[in-house]
XYZ file of C-alpha atoms in Angstrom:
320
model
C 74.817 -56.450 30.333
C 77.006 -55.011 33.542
C 77.209 -51.289 34.563
C 80.663 -50.501 36.040
C 81.403 -48.074 38.816
C 85.384 -46.665 38.254
C 87.069 -43.993 40.041
C 90.028 -42.226 38.137
C 90.862 -38.487 38.574
C 91.712 -37.952 34.884
C 91.395 -40.599 31.985
C 93.824 -43.062 31.928
C 93.871 -46.809 31.462
C 90.570 -47.463 33.442
C 89.152 -44.929 31.090
C 90.711 -46.886 28.146
C 89.470 -49.848 29.173
C 85.688 -48.721 29.476
C 86.051 -47.236 26.090
C 87.639 -50.180 24.414
C 84.629 -52.202 25.664
C 82.046 -49.742 24.314
C 83.381 -48.217 21.347
C 82.441 -51.270 19.038
C 78.840 -50.741 19.822
C 79.023 -47.383 18.906
C 81.147 -47.397 15.725
C 78.271 -48.598 13.369
C 76.073 -46.003 14.701
C 78.718 -43.063 14.371
C 79.337 -44.121 10.742
C 75.599 -44.732 10.041
C 75.326 -41.678 7.681
C 78.708 -42.251 6.273
C 82.060 -41.228 7.376
C 82.048 -37.941 5.200
C 78.945 -36.950 7.297
C 81.380 -36.837 10.174
C 83.551 -33.919 11.076
C 87.479 -34.082 10.397
C 89.447 -34.341 13.522
C 90.697 -30.817 12.925
C 86.846 -29.561 12.786
C 86.232 -31.698 15.949
C 88.980 -30.153 18.031
C 88.475 -26.797 16.793
C 84.726 -27.071 17.936
C 85.706 -27.911 21.517
C 88.246 -25.256 21.706
C 86.022 -22.692 20.660
C 82.964 -23.424 22.698
C 84.352 -25.330 25.651
C 88.022 -24.613 26.053
C 88.212 -25.818 29.487
C 87.673 -29.236 28.370
C 90.122 -29.197 25.424
C 93.217 -30.454 27.549
C 90.606 -33.524 28.306
C 89.538 -34.038 24.729
C 93.368 -34.099 23.673
C 94.197 -36.407 26.542
C 91.512 -39.039 25.604
C 92.576 -38.606 21.915
C 96.134 -39.539 23.037
C 94.821 -42.712 24.835
C 93.051 -43.863 21.466
C 95.771 -42.217 19.042
C 95.712 -45.722 17.097
C 92.059 -44.837 15.938
C 91.645 -41.724 14.253
C 87.698 -42.256 13.661
C 87.489 -42.899 17.466
C 89.263 -39.437 18.225
C 86.714 -37.732 15.967
C 83.722 -39.432 17.819
C 84.936 -38.416 21.173
C 84.264 -34.896 20.392
C 80.519 -35.661 20.506
C 80.545 -33.046 17.708
C 78.376 -33.321 14.574
C 77.165 -36.856 15.286
C 74.207 -38.835 14.141
C 70.998 -38.785 15.936
C 69.938 -40.879 18.954
C 66.553 -41.136 20.792
C 65.826 -41.863 24.415
C 63.136 -42.061 26.549
C 63.507 -40.727 30.363
C 61.673 -39.336 33.186
C 63.006 -36.852 35.591
C 61.568 -35.262 38.551
C 62.330 -33.258 41.826
C 61.144 -35.386 44.953
C 58.400 -33.651 46.864
C 60.831 -33.117 49.826
C 62.184 -30.068 51.736
C 65.788 -31.140 50.874
C 66.284 -30.991 47.258
C 66.439 -34.587 45.599
C 66.365 -35.539 41.762
C 65.220 -38.582 40.754
C 65.199 -39.951 37.233
C 64.839 -43.187 35.056
C 67.030 -43.496 32.217
C 65.301 -45.376 29.381
C 67.020 -47.012 26.100
C 68.353 -49.999 24.566
C 71.091 -52.096 26.535
C 72.862 -52.400 23.349
C 73.466 -48.517 23.352
C 74.474 -47.972 26.817
C 77.971 -47.370 27.804
C 77.619 -48.690 31.500
C 80.044 -46.598 33.456
C 79.677 -44.638 36.539
C 82.533 -42.397 36.739
C 84.070 -40.406 39.500
C 86.709 -37.957 38.529
C 88.227 -34.818 38.979
C 89.061 -33.421 35.320
C 89.269 -29.724 36.233
C 88.577 -28.341 39.612
C 85.523 -30.047 40.671
C 84.971 -33.631 41.679
C 82.265 -35.241 39.592
C 80.108 -38.532 39.866
C 78.119 -39.138 36.727
C 76.744 -41.869 34.344
C 79.089 -41.488 31.584
C 77.859 -41.184 27.954
C 80.107 -40.871 24.919
C 83.231 -41.335 27.145
C 83.477 -37.674 27.790
C 79.917 -36.764 28.281
C 77.179 -37.778 30.950
C 73.764 -38.748 31.162
C 73.035 -37.318 34.696
C 75.629 -36.657 37.747
C 76.671 -34.084 40.431
C 79.516 -32.126 41.310
C 81.461 -31.130 44.496
C 79.688 -27.914 44.783
C 76.146 -29.628 44.754
C 75.017 -29.179 41.239
C 73.051 -32.040 39.581
C 71.950 -32.544 36.039
C 69.915 -35.185 34.144
C 68.831 -35.288 30.268
C 65.525 -36.344 28.424
C 64.795 -36.456 24.929
C 62.900 -33.520 23.928
C 60.093 -34.878 21.756
C 61.112 -33.744 18.240
C 63.080 -35.338 15.464
C 64.923 -32.196 14.536
C 68.615 -32.957 14.134
C 71.044 -30.055 13.583
C 73.985 -30.547 11.070
C 76.126 -28.415 13.726
C 76.320 -28.607 17.494
C 77.203 -31.362 20.062
C 75.387 -34.042 21.539
C 73.913 -33.019 24.778
C 75.726 -35.398 27.022
C 79.059 -33.450 26.478
C 77.044 -30.175 27.293
C 75.923 -31.656 30.726
C 79.558 -32.638 31.284
C 80.867 -29.084 30.706
C 78.084 -27.811 33.157
C 79.240 -30.153 35.851
C 82.938 -29.351 35.165
C 82.545 -25.554 35.419
C 79.435 -24.355 37.132
C 77.995 -24.327 40.739
C 74.708 -23.100 40.548
C 71.716 -23.544 38.604
C 71.851 -19.954 37.434
C 75.311 -20.512 36.038
C 74.188 -23.751 34.313
C 71.540 -22.080 32.528
C 73.654 -19.289 31.330
C 76.306 -21.667 30.044
C 73.642 -24.002 28.218
C 72.438 -20.785 26.705
C 75.518 -20.276 24.760
C 76.279 -23.965 23.573
C 75.123 -25.136 20.211
C 72.910 -28.240 20.838
C 72.435 -30.819 17.970
C 69.562 -32.478 19.308
C 66.221 -31.624 20.932
C 66.691 -32.245 24.618
C 65.525 -31.406 27.939
C 67.773 -30.663 30.901
C 66.867 -30.906 34.506
C 69.305 -28.648 36.721
C 68.953 -28.469 40.553
C 71.494 -26.876 42.984
C 71.844 -27.508 46.759
C 69.800 -24.573 47.430
C 66.721 -26.175 45.716
C 66.980 -23.631 42.978
C 66.070 -25.713 39.868
C 64.967 -25.372 36.121
C 64.465 -27.569 32.917
C 66.108 -26.112 30.035
C 64.922 -26.832 26.680
C 67.612 -27.242 24.260
C 66.907 -27.622 20.216
C 68.988 -26.779 17.198
C 66.538 -24.766 15.397
C 64.890 -22.752 18.393
C 66.449 -20.443 21.117
C 66.955 -22.056 24.206
C 64.373 -21.615 26.927
C 63.855 -22.626 30.554
C 60.982 -23.116 33.014
C 60.933 -23.359 36.759
C 59.190 -26.770 36.540
C 59.977 -29.650 38.692
C 59.133 -32.538 35.948
C 60.572 -33.351 32.476
C 59.741 -36.278 30.437
C 60.118 -36.235 26.497
C 58.229 -33.331 25.300
C 58.970 -29.625 25.821
C 56.206 -26.960 26.153
C 54.084 -28.799 23.795
C 53.361 -32.302 22.277
C 54.804 -32.129 19.005
C 55.414 -35.554 17.554
C 52.272 -37.631 17.886
C 53.449 -40.812 17.124
C 56.503 -40.515 19.214
C 54.549 -38.949 22.166
C 51.984 -42.084 21.952
C 54.815 -44.558 21.919
C 56.893 -43.166 24.653
C 53.753 -42.289 27.081
C 55.468 -38.987 27.626
C 52.150 -36.991 28.735
C 51.150 -39.876 30.870
C 54.451 -39.923 32.774
C 54.288 -36.320 33.223
C 50.849 -36.428 34.435
C 51.910 -39.415 36.792
C 54.630 -37.725 38.158
C 52.700 -34.362 38.812
C 49.880 -36.106 40.780
C 52.652 -38.248 42.937
C 54.189 -34.973 43.852
C 50.897 -33.201 44.664
C 49.906 -36.028 46.923
C 52.648 -35.282 49.213
C 53.928 -38.925 48.809
C 56.843 -40.002 50.958
C 60.397 -40.149 49.336
C 60.838 -43.995 49.365
C 56.998 -44.662 47.834
C 57.992 -41.686 45.210
C 61.238 -43.593 44.382
C 59.389 -46.797 44.169
C 56.914 -45.471 41.617
C 59.610 -45.075 39.241
C 59.833 -49.047 39.218
C 55.938 -48.966 38.281
C 54.178 -48.423 34.847
C 54.064 -45.828 33.317
C 57.438 -44.595 34.519
C 58.988 -47.962 34.494
C 59.056 -49.371 30.934
C 60.120 -52.652 29.525
C 60.242 -51.883 25.604
C 63.950 -52.571 25.080
C 63.566 -53.612 21.622
C 61.812 -50.147 20.655
C 64.721 -48.232 22.680
C 62.235 -47.462 25.371
C 63.295 -49.748 28.453
C 64.487 -48.607 31.776
C 68.033 -49.340 32.352
C 68.524 -47.798 35.777
C 66.767 -45.388 38.276
C 69.111 -42.987 39.856
C 68.628 -40.540 43.098
C 70.702 -37.811 43.259
C 71.186 -35.686 46.431
C 73.233 -32.404 45.650
C 73.574 -31.210 49.184
C 75.405 -34.484 49.906
C 76.877 -35.352 46.730
C 75.211 -38.698 46.903
C 74.155 -40.690 43.940
C 72.084 -43.762 44.559
C 71.575 -46.266 41.443
C 68.584 -48.561 42.050
C 66.802 -51.434 40.384
C 63.622 -53.297 41.343
C 64.008 -55.680 44.084
C 67.670 -54.752 44.648
C 69.495 -52.808 47.557
C 70.485 -49.434 46.254
C 74.066 -48.975 44.852
C 75.104 -45.919 46.731
C 78.144 -43.561 45.892
C 79.513 -40.468 47.506
C 82.413 -38.096 46.685
C 84.224 -39.327 49.909
C 83.167 -43.073 49.667
C 82.785 -43.947 45.966
C 82.085 -47.691 45.586
C 84.244 -49.091 42.904
C 82.575 -52.423 41.381
C 79.826 -53.585 38.864
C 76.315 -54.376 38.965
C 74.521 -56.635 36.372
C 71.582 -54.988 34.737
C 68.160 -56.735 35.052
C 67.122 -56.534 31.505
């Protein structure tokens, strides 16, 4: 499988091409609970309009790009979707300059495989796309970076949005960690998720989202696959969330150099190869908010470096 880097200010033909490639792989997931469990197009559009009005023009635009497929138009809202569970490790590097490092863990069969450079509203954004108008991680031109992880409980709300759309909305409308926290506090999350937020000043937080609890946050530098407590024994053991969090804490406490710290993300327990279980590492990303630089890394390969002013279109083969 490949990961593609595309640059397109607003969704157009390049976006449509990437959507057309990945939608068949997502369609069965979207219908896994039956079509009646999914919202109508009117309900989906109203939810976007009510909670994220700034993104309504983008949602309408992508719907027009797939107007031949009403089911896809509903899916594009990322509203009231089936659940999805990922792995992932995120940490701030032990450096004076604010740097975020993360591994994204999932099965390659459920990975959009798009790095998108865009300017949908007033900010430029480089992000790992998910759900076509959402993202897994990224940075904007004001120097705000975000990354998500699964939060460690199977609770799945009947209402709300999948977290990637919430992250995209934050990157489109916020400039600081403080603003991002305030924004996430009012948005309905459908899954239990952790969101690492880091701005160019170094201000950071992990925001804990849940459909059944009030949003909370902590000024901590690490997020794996649990929130304040380990609450899913079977899943915690399978994902090694506690072991990964402990490893990251030890690395930061040791004052390790940046490159050595990044290399640890390519070793166990941070680097995982359980792809059949949906817990294999698909990429490591290093985000530098001050410079708005995003580096994708894989073991034994040169970094794939993108910036706002020198975005590198192209593709890479995933080593999985």
